[in-house]
PDB file of C-alpha atoms in Angstrom:
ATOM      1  CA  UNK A   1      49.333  -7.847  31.378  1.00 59.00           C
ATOM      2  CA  UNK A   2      49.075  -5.684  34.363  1.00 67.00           C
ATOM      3  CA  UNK A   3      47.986  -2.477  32.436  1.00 76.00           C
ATOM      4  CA  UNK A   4      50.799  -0.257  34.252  1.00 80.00           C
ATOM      5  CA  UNK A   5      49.820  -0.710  37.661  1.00 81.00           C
ATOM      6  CA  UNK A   6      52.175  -1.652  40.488  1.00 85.00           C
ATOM      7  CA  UNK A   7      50.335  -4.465  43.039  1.00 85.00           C
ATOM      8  CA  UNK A   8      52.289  -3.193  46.046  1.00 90.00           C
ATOM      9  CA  UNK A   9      50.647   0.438  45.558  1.00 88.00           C
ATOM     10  CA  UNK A  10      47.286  -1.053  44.816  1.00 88.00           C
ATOM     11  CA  UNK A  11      47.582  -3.006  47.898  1.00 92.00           C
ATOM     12  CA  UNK A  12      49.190   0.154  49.932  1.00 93.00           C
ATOM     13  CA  UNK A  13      46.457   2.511  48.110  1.00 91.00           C
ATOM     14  CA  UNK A  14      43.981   0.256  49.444  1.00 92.00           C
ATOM     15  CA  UNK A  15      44.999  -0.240  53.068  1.00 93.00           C
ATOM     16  CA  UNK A  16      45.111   4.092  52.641  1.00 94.00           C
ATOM     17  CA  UNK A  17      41.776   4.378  51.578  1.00 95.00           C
ATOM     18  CA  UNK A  18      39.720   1.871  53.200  1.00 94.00           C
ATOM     19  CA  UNK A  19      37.998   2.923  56.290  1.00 93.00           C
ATOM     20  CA  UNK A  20      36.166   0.772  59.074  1.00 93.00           C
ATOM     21  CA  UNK A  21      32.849   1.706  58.262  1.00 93.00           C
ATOM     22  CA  UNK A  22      33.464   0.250  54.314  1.00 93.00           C
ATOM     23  CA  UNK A  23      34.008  -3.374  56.128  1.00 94.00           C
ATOM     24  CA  UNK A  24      30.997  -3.067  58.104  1.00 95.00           C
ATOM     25  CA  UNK A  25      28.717  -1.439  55.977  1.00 96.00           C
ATOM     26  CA  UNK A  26      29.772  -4.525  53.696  1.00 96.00           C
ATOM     27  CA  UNK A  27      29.329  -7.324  55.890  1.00 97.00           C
ATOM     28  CA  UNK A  28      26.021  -5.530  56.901  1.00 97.00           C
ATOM     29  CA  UNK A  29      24.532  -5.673  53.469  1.00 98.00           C
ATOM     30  CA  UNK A  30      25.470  -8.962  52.490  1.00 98.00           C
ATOM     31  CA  UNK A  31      23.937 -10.357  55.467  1.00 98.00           C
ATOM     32  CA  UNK A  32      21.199  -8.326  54.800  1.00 98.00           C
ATOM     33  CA  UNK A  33      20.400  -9.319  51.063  1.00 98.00           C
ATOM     34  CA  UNK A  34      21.774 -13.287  52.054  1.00 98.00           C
ATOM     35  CA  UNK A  35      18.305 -13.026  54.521  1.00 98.00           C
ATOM     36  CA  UNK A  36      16.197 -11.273  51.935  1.00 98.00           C
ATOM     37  CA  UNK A  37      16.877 -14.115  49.401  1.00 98.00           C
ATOM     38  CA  UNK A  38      16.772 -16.919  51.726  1.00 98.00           C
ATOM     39  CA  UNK A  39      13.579 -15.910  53.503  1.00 98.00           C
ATOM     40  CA  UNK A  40      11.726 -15.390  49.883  1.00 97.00           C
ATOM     41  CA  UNK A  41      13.585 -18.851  48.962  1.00 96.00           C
ATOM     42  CA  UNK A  42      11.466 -20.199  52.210  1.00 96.00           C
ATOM     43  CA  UNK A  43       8.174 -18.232  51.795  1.00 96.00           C
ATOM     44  CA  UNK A  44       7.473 -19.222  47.825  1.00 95.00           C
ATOM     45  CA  UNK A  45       8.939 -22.495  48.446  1.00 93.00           C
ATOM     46  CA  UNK A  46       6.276 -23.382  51.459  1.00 93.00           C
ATOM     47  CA  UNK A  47       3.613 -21.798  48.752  1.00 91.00           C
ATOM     48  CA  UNK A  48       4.550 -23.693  45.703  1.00 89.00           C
ATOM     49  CA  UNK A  49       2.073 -26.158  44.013  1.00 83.00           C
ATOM     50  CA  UNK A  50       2.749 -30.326  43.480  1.00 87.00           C
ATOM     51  CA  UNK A  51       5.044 -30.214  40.776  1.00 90.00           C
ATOM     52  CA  UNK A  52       7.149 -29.693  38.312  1.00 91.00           C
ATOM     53  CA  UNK A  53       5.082 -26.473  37.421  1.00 91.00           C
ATOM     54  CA  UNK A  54       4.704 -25.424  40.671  1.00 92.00           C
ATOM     55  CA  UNK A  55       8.310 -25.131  41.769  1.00 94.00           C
ATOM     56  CA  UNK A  56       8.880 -23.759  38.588  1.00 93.00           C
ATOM     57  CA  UNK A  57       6.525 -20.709  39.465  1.00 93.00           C
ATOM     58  CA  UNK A  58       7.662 -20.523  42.960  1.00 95.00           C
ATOM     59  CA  UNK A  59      11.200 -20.052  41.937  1.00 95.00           C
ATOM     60  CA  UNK A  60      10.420 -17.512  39.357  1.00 96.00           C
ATOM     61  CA  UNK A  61       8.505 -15.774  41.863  1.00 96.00           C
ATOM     62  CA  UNK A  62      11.231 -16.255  44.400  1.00 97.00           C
ATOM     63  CA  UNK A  63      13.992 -14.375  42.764  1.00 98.00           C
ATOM     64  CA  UNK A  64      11.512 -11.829  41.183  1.00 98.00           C
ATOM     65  CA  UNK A  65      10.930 -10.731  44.646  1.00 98.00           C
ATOM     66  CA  UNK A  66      14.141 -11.107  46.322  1.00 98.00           C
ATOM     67  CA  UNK A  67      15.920  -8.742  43.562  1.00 98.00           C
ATOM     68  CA  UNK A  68      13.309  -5.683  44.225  1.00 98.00           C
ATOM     69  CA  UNK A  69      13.799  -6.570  48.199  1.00 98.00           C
ATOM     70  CA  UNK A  70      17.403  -6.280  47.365  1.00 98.00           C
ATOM     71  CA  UNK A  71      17.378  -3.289  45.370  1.00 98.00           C
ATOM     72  CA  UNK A  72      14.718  -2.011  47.690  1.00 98.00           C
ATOM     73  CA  UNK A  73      16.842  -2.575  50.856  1.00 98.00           C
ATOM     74  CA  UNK A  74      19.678  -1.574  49.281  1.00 98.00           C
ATOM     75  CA  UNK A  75      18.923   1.930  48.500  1.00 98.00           C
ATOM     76  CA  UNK A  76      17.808   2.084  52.314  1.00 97.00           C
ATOM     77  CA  UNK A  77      21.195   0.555  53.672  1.00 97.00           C
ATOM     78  CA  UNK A  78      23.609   2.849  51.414  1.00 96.00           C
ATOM     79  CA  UNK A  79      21.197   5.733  52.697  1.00 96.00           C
ATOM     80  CA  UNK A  80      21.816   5.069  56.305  1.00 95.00           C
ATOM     81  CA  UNK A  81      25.521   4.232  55.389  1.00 93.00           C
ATOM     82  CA  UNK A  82      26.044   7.053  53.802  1.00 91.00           C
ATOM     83  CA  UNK A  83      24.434   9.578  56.463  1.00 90.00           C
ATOM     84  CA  UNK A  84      26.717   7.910  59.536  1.00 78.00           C
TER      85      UNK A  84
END
C-alpha cells in the first residue's frame, strides 16, 4: 500500500529539500554519539568487577551514561547546527 504517494516525487521532493549542511550535520552527530557510546563502553568496561555481576553493573552503567551523554551532546550539536 503506498498510502497515495508517488516514489519519484518523494525522491525529487527530497533531492529539493535536502541541503549540504543536513548531510554533515548528520554524519557529525553520529560520529559524535558512535564515540560517546564507545568511550563509556571502554571506561565502565576497564572499571567492572570479576564477574558475572560485575559486567552486569558495568554495562548497566555503560548505557545509563552514554544515553544522557547522547542526549546531552545532542542538544549542544542541533544548537550549533541550527545557529550556522
Amino acid at each position: 500500500q503506498n498510502l497515495g504517494f508517488n516514489p519519484a516525487a518523494y525522491l525529487k521532493n527530497t533531492v529539493d529539500f535536502l541541503e549540504a549542511l543536513d548531510i554533515i550535520s548528520s554524519l557529525v552527530k553520529g560520529a559524535a554519539f558512535g564515540t560517546i557510546a564507545a568511550m563509556m563502553g571502554c571506561y565502565y568496561g576497564m572499571q567492572s568487577g570479576r564477574g558475572a555481576q560485575g559486567v552486569g553493573r558495568a554495562t548497566k552503567g555503560s548505557v545509563e551514561s552514554a544515553a544522557v551523554l547522547i542526549l546531552a551532546a545532542n542538544f549542544v550539536l542541533t544548537g550549533v547546527f541550527f545557529s550556522l
